[in-house]
XYZ file of N, CA and C in Angstrom:
501
model
N -2.006 -25.173 -4.269
C -3.331 -25.538 -3.782
C -3.957 -24.437 -2.923
N -3.123 -23.591 -2.319
C -3.657 -22.549 -1.442
C -4.589 -21.614 -2.209
N -4.309 -21.384 -3.485
C -5.137 -20.474 -4.264
C -6.510 -21.070 -4.557
N -6.561 -22.376 -4.761
C -7.857 -23.016 -4.952
C -8.618 -23.077 -3.620
N -7.900 -23.132 -2.519
C -8.536 -23.067 -1.203
C -9.163 -21.694 -0.985
N -8.464 -20.643 -1.394
C -9.026 -19.288 -1.296
C -10.310 -19.203 -2.118
N -10.281 -19.715 -3.337
C -11.471 -19.708 -4.194
C -12.610 -20.499 -3.549
N -12.284 -21.632 -2.934
C -13.304 -22.444 -2.265
C -13.909 -21.694 -1.077
N -13.086 -21.018 -0.299
C -13.583 -20.254 0.852
C -14.511 -19.133 0.378
N -14.106 -18.422 -0.672
C -14.965 -17.372 -1.242
C -16.294 -17.977 -1.668
N -16.235 -19.088 -2.382
C -17.442 -19.761 -2.858
C -18.358 -20.155 -1.694
N -17.786 -20.751 -0.644
C -18.594 -21.211 0.485
C -19.223 -20.047 1.258
N -18.467 -18.981 1.465
C -19.024 -17.801 2.147
C -20.142 -17.197 1.302
N -19.898 -17.094 0.005
C -20.909 -16.547 -0.901
C -22.183 -17.389 -0.857
N -22.040 -18.689 -1.016
C -23.217 -19.558 -1.034
C -23.930 -19.587 0.317
N -23.151 -19.559 1.403
C -23.752 -19.541 2.740
C -24.573 -18.288 2.988
N -24.024 -17.144 2.619
C -24.760 -15.882 2.833
C -25.991 -15.817 1.936
N -25.881 -16.284 0.715
C -27.040 -16.287 -0.187
C -28.128 -17.223 0.340
N -27.725 -18.360 0.879
C -28.695 -19.301 1.443
C -29.443 -18.663 2.609
N -28.700 -17.996 3.482
C -29.343 -17.331 4.625
C -30.351 -16.290 4.163
N -29.991 -15.491 3.202
C -30.891 -14.457 2.694
C -32.113 -15.091 2.038
N -31.882 -16.074 1.172
C -32.983 -16.700 0.430
C -33.961 -17.444 1.331
N -33.472 -17.986 2.441
C -34.360 -18.785 3.302
C -34.934 -18.018 4.488
N -34.368 -16.863 4.790
C -34.826 -16.145 5.984
C -35.512 -14.810 5.699
N -35.372 -14.316 4.483
C -35.990 -13.038 4.136
C -36.916 -13.198 2.936
N -38.006 -12.472 2.951
C -38.869 -12.394 1.777
C -38.209 -11.444 0.786
N -38.506 -11.611 -0.488
C -37.951 -10.699 -1.487
C -38.411 -9.281 -1.156
N -37.453 -8.355 -1.198
C -37.632 -6.922 -0.908
C -37.672 -6.610 0.593
N -37.638 -7.628 1.445
C -37.569 -7.367 2.889
C -36.207 -6.753 3.209
N -36.195 -5.815 4.145
C -34.967 -5.096 4.452
C -34.655 -5.116 5.940
N -33.352 -5.189 6.244
C -32.861 -5.096 7.617
C -31.806 -3.979 7.642
N -32.143 -2.826 8.226
C -31.146 -1.754 8.308
C -29.976 -2.170 9.209
N -28.754 -1.978 8.712
C -27.559 -2.289 9.486
C -26.941 -0.992 9.999
N -26.772 -0.023 9.115
C -26.302 1.308 9.492
C -27.318 2.304 8.945
N -28.338 2.550 9.744
C -29.451 3.451 9.378
C -29.883 3.214 7.942
N -29.964 4.285 7.143
C -30.365 4.136 5.743
C -29.169 3.954 4.811
N -27.958 3.964 5.363
C -26.757 3.858 4.536
C -26.503 2.423 4.072
N -26.505 1.458 4.994
C -26.227 0.057 4.666
C -27.399 -0.793 5.120
N -28.005 -1.488 4.149
C -29.197 -2.290 4.413
C -29.014 -3.679 3.804
N -29.342 -4.701 4.600
C -29.424 -6.067 4.074
C -30.822 -6.209 3.494
N -30.894 -6.624 2.240
C -32.194 -6.774 1.598
C -32.184 -8.020 0.722
N -33.332 -8.548 0.437
C -33.430 -9.740 -0.406
C -33.844 -9.312 -1.812
N -32.959 -9.587 -2.759
C -33.173 -9.149 -4.136
C -32.702 -10.263 -5.075
N -33.313 -10.381 -6.236
C -32.883 -11.361 -7.233
C -32.491 -10.631 -8.503
N -31.430 -11.117 -9.145
C -30.906 -10.499 -10.350
C -30.816 -11.556 -11.441
N -31.529 -11.344 -12.529
C -31.493 -12.274 -13.664
C -30.503 -11.824 -14.730
N -29.802 -10.723 -14.458
C -28.842 -10.208 -15.438
C -27.426 -10.251 -14.883
N -26.582 -9.415 -15.450
C -25.196 -9.297 -14.982
C -25.128 -8.110 -14.033
N -23.946 -7.552 -13.889
C -23.764 -6.399 -13.025
C -24.772 -5.316 -13.380
N -25.375 -4.748 -12.364
C -26.367 -3.674 -12.523
C -27.587 -4.119 -13.320
N -27.814 -5.434 -13.421
C -28.992 -5.961 -14.093
C -28.927 -5.941 -15.613
N -27.756 -5.660 -16.198
C -27.687 -5.615 -17.653
C -27.795 -7.028 -18.238
N -28.235 -7.119 -19.460
C -28.403 -8.389 -20.181
C -29.326 -9.356 -19.442
N -30.370 -8.829 -18.851
C -31.314 -9.665 -18.107
C -31.920 -10.723 -19.026
N -32.001 -11.945 -18.509
C -32.613 -13.043 -19.243
C -31.692 -13.746 -20.233
N -30.441 -13.388 -20.273
C -29.485 -14.001 -21.201
C -28.701 -15.113 -20.500
N -29.403 -16.086 -19.909
C -28.772 -17.118 -19.090
C -27.733 -17.941 -19.846
N -28.047 -18.354 -21.068
C -27.092 -19.174 -21.819
C -25.817 -18.408 -22.126
N -25.960 -17.129 -22.406
C -24.794 -16.286 -22.641
C -23.900 -16.285 -21.404
N -24.506 -16.075 -20.219
C -23.730 -16.046 -18.972
C -23.083 -17.397 -18.685
N -23.796 -18.463 -18.951
C -23.257 -19.798 -18.694
C -22.044 -20.064 -19.583
N -22.156 -19.791 -20.869
C -21.048 -20.029 -21.800
C -19.849 -19.156 -21.438
N -20.089 -17.873 -21.213
C -19.000 -16.943 -20.876
C -18.325 -17.367 -19.573
N -19.119 -17.743 -18.568
C -18.544 -18.133 -17.280
C -17.691 -19.386 -17.413
N -18.128 -20.365 -18.169
C -17.335 -21.586 -18.372
C -15.996 -21.237 -19.022
N -16.024 -20.370 -20.016
C -14.788 -19.960 -20.694
C -13.879 -19.198 -19.732
N -14.459 -18.257 -18.984
C -13.665 -17.453 -18.044
C -13.070 -18.329 -16.942
N -13.871 -19.219 -16.375
C -13.374 -20.097 -15.303
C -12.246 -20.987 -15.826
N -12.404 -21.546 -17.011
C -11.338 -22.376 -17.590
C -10.065 -21.548 -17.781
N -10.217 -20.332 -18.283
C -9.064 -19.450 -18.468
C -8.394 -19.089 -17.157
N -9.198 -18.810 -16.134
C -8.636 -18.469 -14.820
C -7.864 -19.647 -14.239
N -8.443 -20.838 -14.302
C -7.764 -22.027 -13.761
C -6.445 -22.258 -14.492
N -6.457 -22.138 -15.821
C -5.228 -22.317 -16.605
C -4.185 -21.274 -16.212
N -4.593 -20.007 -16.175
C -3.638 -18.948 -15.888
C -3.181 -18.982 -14.432
N -4.072 -19.379 -13.540
C -3.713 -19.509 -12.123
C -2.611 -20.546 -11.949
N -2.722 -21.664 -12.624
C -1.676 -22.699 -12.557
C -0.351 -22.192 -13.116
N -0.420 -21.354 -14.128
C 0.786 -20.804 -14.742
C 1.403 -19.711 -13.859
N 0.586 -18.813 -13.345
C 1.076 -17.633 -12.615
C 1.507 -17.945 -11.185
N 0.985 -18.975 -10.579
C 1.273 -19.239 -9.162
C 2.731 -19.588 -8.902
N 3.448 -19.983 -9.931
C 4.849 -20.367 -9.774
C 5.784 -19.165 -9.707
N 5.362 -18.056 -10.278
C 6.270 -16.909 -10.386
C 5.756 -15.635 -9.723
N 4.485 -15.595 -9.339
C 3.917 -14.360 -8.798
C 3.115 -14.653 -7.551
N 2.871 -13.603 -6.759
C 2.122 -13.791 -5.522
C 0.759 -13.090 -5.536
N 0.716 -11.835 -5.938
C -0.527 -11.066 -5.912
C -1.511 -11.548 -6.971
N -1.035 -11.791 -8.167
C -1.917 -12.190 -9.262
C -2.693 -13.480 -8.966
N -2.062 -14.543 -8.472
C -2.839 -15.752 -8.170
C -3.905 -15.530 -7.092
N -3.604 -14.694 -6.107
C -4.608 -14.379 -5.081
C -5.788 -13.664 -5.718
N -5.497 -12.701 -6.585
C -6.547 -11.964 -7.286
C -7.396 -12.906 -8.140
N -6.734 -13.784 -8.870
C -7.455 -14.744 -9.707
C -8.309 -15.685 -8.861
N -7.834 -16.033 -7.671
C -8.606 -16.897 -6.760
C -9.902 -16.222 -6.332
N -9.828 -14.932 -6.039
C -11.030 -14.184 -5.648
C -12.039 -14.144 -6.800
N -11.552 -13.884 -7.997
C -12.431 -13.837 -9.166
C -13.030 -15.226 -9.428
N -12.207 -16.252 -9.307
C -12.669 -17.623 -9.537
C -13.781 -18.006 -8.553
N -13.554 -17.782 -7.269
C -14.569 -18.121 -6.263
C -15.868 -17.373 -6.491
N -15.763 -16.094 -6.815
C -16.960 -15.292 -7.073
C -17.683 -15.721 -8.338
N -16.932 -15.982 -9.386
C -17.545 -16.397 -10.659
C -18.275 -17.725 -10.506
N -17.664 -18.669 -9.795
C -18.308 -19.976 -9.603
C -19.550 -19.835 -8.718
N -19.481 -18.955 -7.715
C -20.647 -18.727 -6.849
C -21.846 -18.202 -7.615
N -21.640 -17.185 -8.430
C -22.746 -16.644 -9.224
C -23.179 -17.616 -10.322
N -22.225 -18.367 -10.862
C -22.522 -19.368 -11.890
C -23.479 -20.428 -11.338
N -23.186 -20.910 -10.138
C -24.052 -21.934 -9.535
C -25.476 -21.406 -9.351
N -25.606 -20.161 -8.897
C -26.940 -19.561 -8.754
C -27.683 -19.556 -10.085
N -26.997 -19.156 -11.142
C -27.642 -19.068 -12.455
C -28.057 -20.452 -12.962
N -27.199 -21.446 -12.749
C -27.508 -22.804 -13.211
C -28.700 -23.377 -12.441
N -28.677 -23.237 -11.107
C -29.709 -23.855 -10.276
C -31.023 -23.078 -10.239
N -30.933 -21.729 -10.239
C -32.131 -20.921 -10.018
C -32.486 -19.971 -11.156
N -31.589 -19.818 -12.114
C -31.843 -18.878 -13.201
C -31.694 -17.424 -12.786
N -31.206 -17.197 -11.579
C -31.024 -15.841 -11.050
C -30.000 -15.876 -9.933
N -29.484 -14.693 -9.596
C -28.479 -14.564 -8.544
C -29.108 -13.846 -7.356
N -28.826 -14.342 -6.163
C -29.308 -13.699 -4.937
C -28.366 -12.551 -4.591
N -28.912 -11.347 -4.525
C -28.166 -10.163 -4.112
C -28.788 -9.646 -2.821
N -27.962 -9.015 -1.965
C -28.513 -8.590 -0.676
C -27.802 -7.422 -0.006
N -26.696 -6.966 -0.535
C -25.971 -5.856 0.087
C -26.359 -4.557 -0.618
N -27.004 -3.660 0.130
C -27.506 -2.423 -0.454
C -26.902 -1.226 0.279
N -26.380 -0.281 -0.493
C -25.809 0.937 0.074
C -26.489 2.149 -0.543
N -26.872 3.080 0.315
C -27.488 4.328 -0.124
C -26.537 5.477 0.154
N -26.375 6.317 -0.840
C -25.566 7.518 -0.706
C -26.490 8.697 -0.952
N -27.110 9.168 0.122
C -28.125 10.211 -0.017
C -29.320 9.633 -0.748
N -29.693 10.257 -1.859
C -30.841 9.774 -2.626
C -30.449 8.702 -3.645
N -29.141 8.428 -3.780
C -28.666 7.422 -4.740
C -28.493 6.070 -4.058
N -29.093 5.044 -4.624
C -28.919 3.675 -4.143
C -28.003 2.942 -5.113
N -26.850 2.493 -4.597
C -25.916 1.719 -5.414
C -26.583 0.387 -5.748
N -26.366 -0.168 -6.959
C -26.987 -1.456 -7.293
C -26.670 -2.534 -6.242
N -27.683 -3.289 -5.875
C -27.564 -4.315 -4.837
C -26.643 -5.426 -5.351
N -25.789 -5.939 -4.464
C -24.799 -6.931 -4.872
C -24.628 -7.983 -3.787
N -23.683 -8.917 -3.965
C -23.470 -10.011 -3.021
C -21.974 -10.223 -2.780
N -21.632 -11.237 -2.004
C -20.231 -11.527 -1.674
C -19.433 -11.881 -2.927
N -20.018 -12.679 -3.821
C -19.318 -13.059 -5.054
C -18.960 -11.823 -5.872
N -19.921 -10.917 -6.016
C -19.665 -9.685 -6.767
C -18.526 -8.895 -6.132
N -18.532 -8.811 -4.807
C -17.483 -8.078 -4.084
C -16.114 -8.691 -4.355
N -16.038 -10.011 -4.292
C -14.755 -10.694 -4.511
C -14.279 -10.535 -5.950
N -15.204 -10.551 -6.897
C -14.833 -10.343 -8.299
C -14.256 -8.937 -8.477
N -14.912 -7.938 -7.904
C -14.433 -6.553 -8.041
C -13.070 -6.385 -7.373
N -12.920 -6.908 -6.155
C -11.625 -6.808 -5.465
C -10.554 -7.563 -6.255
N -10.895 -8.744 -6.767
C -9.945 -9.519 -7.557
C -9.503 -8.777 -8.807
N -10.442 -8.175 -9.513
C -10.094 -7.416 -10.723
C -9.224 -6.208 -10.357
N -9.539 -5.534 -9.257
C -8.712 -4.404 -8.816
C -7.285 -4.869 -8.506
N -7.155 -6.025 -7.874
C -5.817 -6.566 -7.579
C -5.082 -6.996 -8.848
N -5.817 -7.477 -9.843
C -5.196 -7.829 -11.120
C -4.634 -6.561 -11.775
N -5.403 -5.485 -11.732
C -4.929 -4.212 -12.289
C -3.705 -3.726 -11.516
N -3.757 -3.797 -10.189
C -2.617 -3.394 -9.361
C -1.384 -4.240 -9.701
N -1.562 -5.542 -9.813
C -0.450 -6.431 -10.150
C 0.139 -6.062 -11.506
N -0.712 -5.762 -12.459
C -0.251 -5.376 -13.794
C 0.558 -4.079 -13.723
N 0.051 -3.098 -12.978
C 0.777 -1.828 -12.840
C 2.121 -2.034 -12.148
N 2.137 -2.851 -11.112
C 3.401 -3.129 -10.417
C 4.369 -3.876 -11.315
N 3.861 -4.791 -12.118
C 4.699 -5.554 -13.029
C 5.300 -4.645 -14.095
N 4.487 -3.761 -14.639
C 4.977 -2.817 -15.653
C 6.041 -1.909 -15.045
N 5.775 -1.411 -13.818
C 6.753 -0.552 -13.147
C 8.050 -1.317 -12.897
N 7.949 -2.571 -12.474
C 9.133 -3.401 -12.228
C 9.935 -3.616 -13.496
N 9.244 -3.848 -14.616
C 9.931 -4.029 -15.894
C 10.641 -2.748 -16.313
N 10.002 -1.593 -16.073
C 10.628 -0.318 -16.420
C 11.888 -0.100 -15.587
N 11.828 -0.443 -14.298
C 12.995 -0.283 -13.427
C 14.137 -1.200 -13.872
N 13.814 -2.427 -14.260
C 14.841 -3.360 -14.744
C 15.462 -2.825 -16.020
N 14.635 -2.298 -16.924
C 15.135 -1.727 -18.175
C 16.050 -0.541 -17.897
N 15.645 0.331 -16.952
C 16.457 1.495 -16.603
C 17.805 1.070 -16.015
N 17.812 0.053 -15.177
C 19.061 -0.439 -14.578
C 19.968 -1.001 -15.665
N 19.411 -1.790 -16.592
C 20.199 -2.364 -17.681
C 20.788 -1.269 -18.560
N 19.957 -0.268 -18.889
C 20.446 0.836 -19.713
C 21.551 1.597 -18.997
N 21.388 1.806 -17.695
C 22.402 2.494 -16.903
C 23.707 1.718 -16.884
N 23.602 0.393 -16.742
C 24.797 -0.446 -16.735
C 25.494 -0.428 -18.089
N 24.702 -0.437 -19.176
C 25.274 -0.395 -20.512
C 26.011 0.916 -20.755
N 25.425 2.029 -20.307
C 26.065 3.331 -20.454
C 27.351 3.368 -19.632
N 27.297 2.840 -18.443
C 28.463 2.812 -17.546
C 29.575 1.976 -18.178
N 29.236 0.805 -18.707
C 30.218 -0.072 -19.335
C 30.793 0.567 -20.593
N 29.956 1.315 -21.332
C 30.401 1.982 -22.543
C 31.380 3.109 -22.244
N 31.297 3.716 -21.075
C 32.173 4.822 -20.698
C 33.511 4.335 -20.161
N 33.607 3.070 -19.865
C 34.856 2.555 -19.276
C 35.884 2.231 -20.302
């Protein structure tokens, strides 16, 4: 249950921050946090990451339902044997449900975190997006650690077989 609690906390923080932005800032209004580097701004996104596939709401709804169902299924399976992977899946789940709710209720996602790197402005994003990215990075890390662990087990077994063969 702790993993679903993590997903719920991500969802609530995401929805709370989006509510604050949507109700307290006009669209395109900006609040500098760290000079021109980090700015809170009110932005709406009708597409996916970086605004791609704008206006494809039904596509996002269908894909999100499939992904969420898959995450819940795999989370129940993985939580018994692994630690990092279920946490990663919880972050992705909370973020996916947060953005899903925005799309269902408003047809768009509230984004508000803006970072400028010199003349380049990174695409504006939100808490859900951040949790999805961190979750996916942790899934990749877990996969790499799992592969490395399997290789080490294989090497130990091969070493033992060679040792036993020499006796």
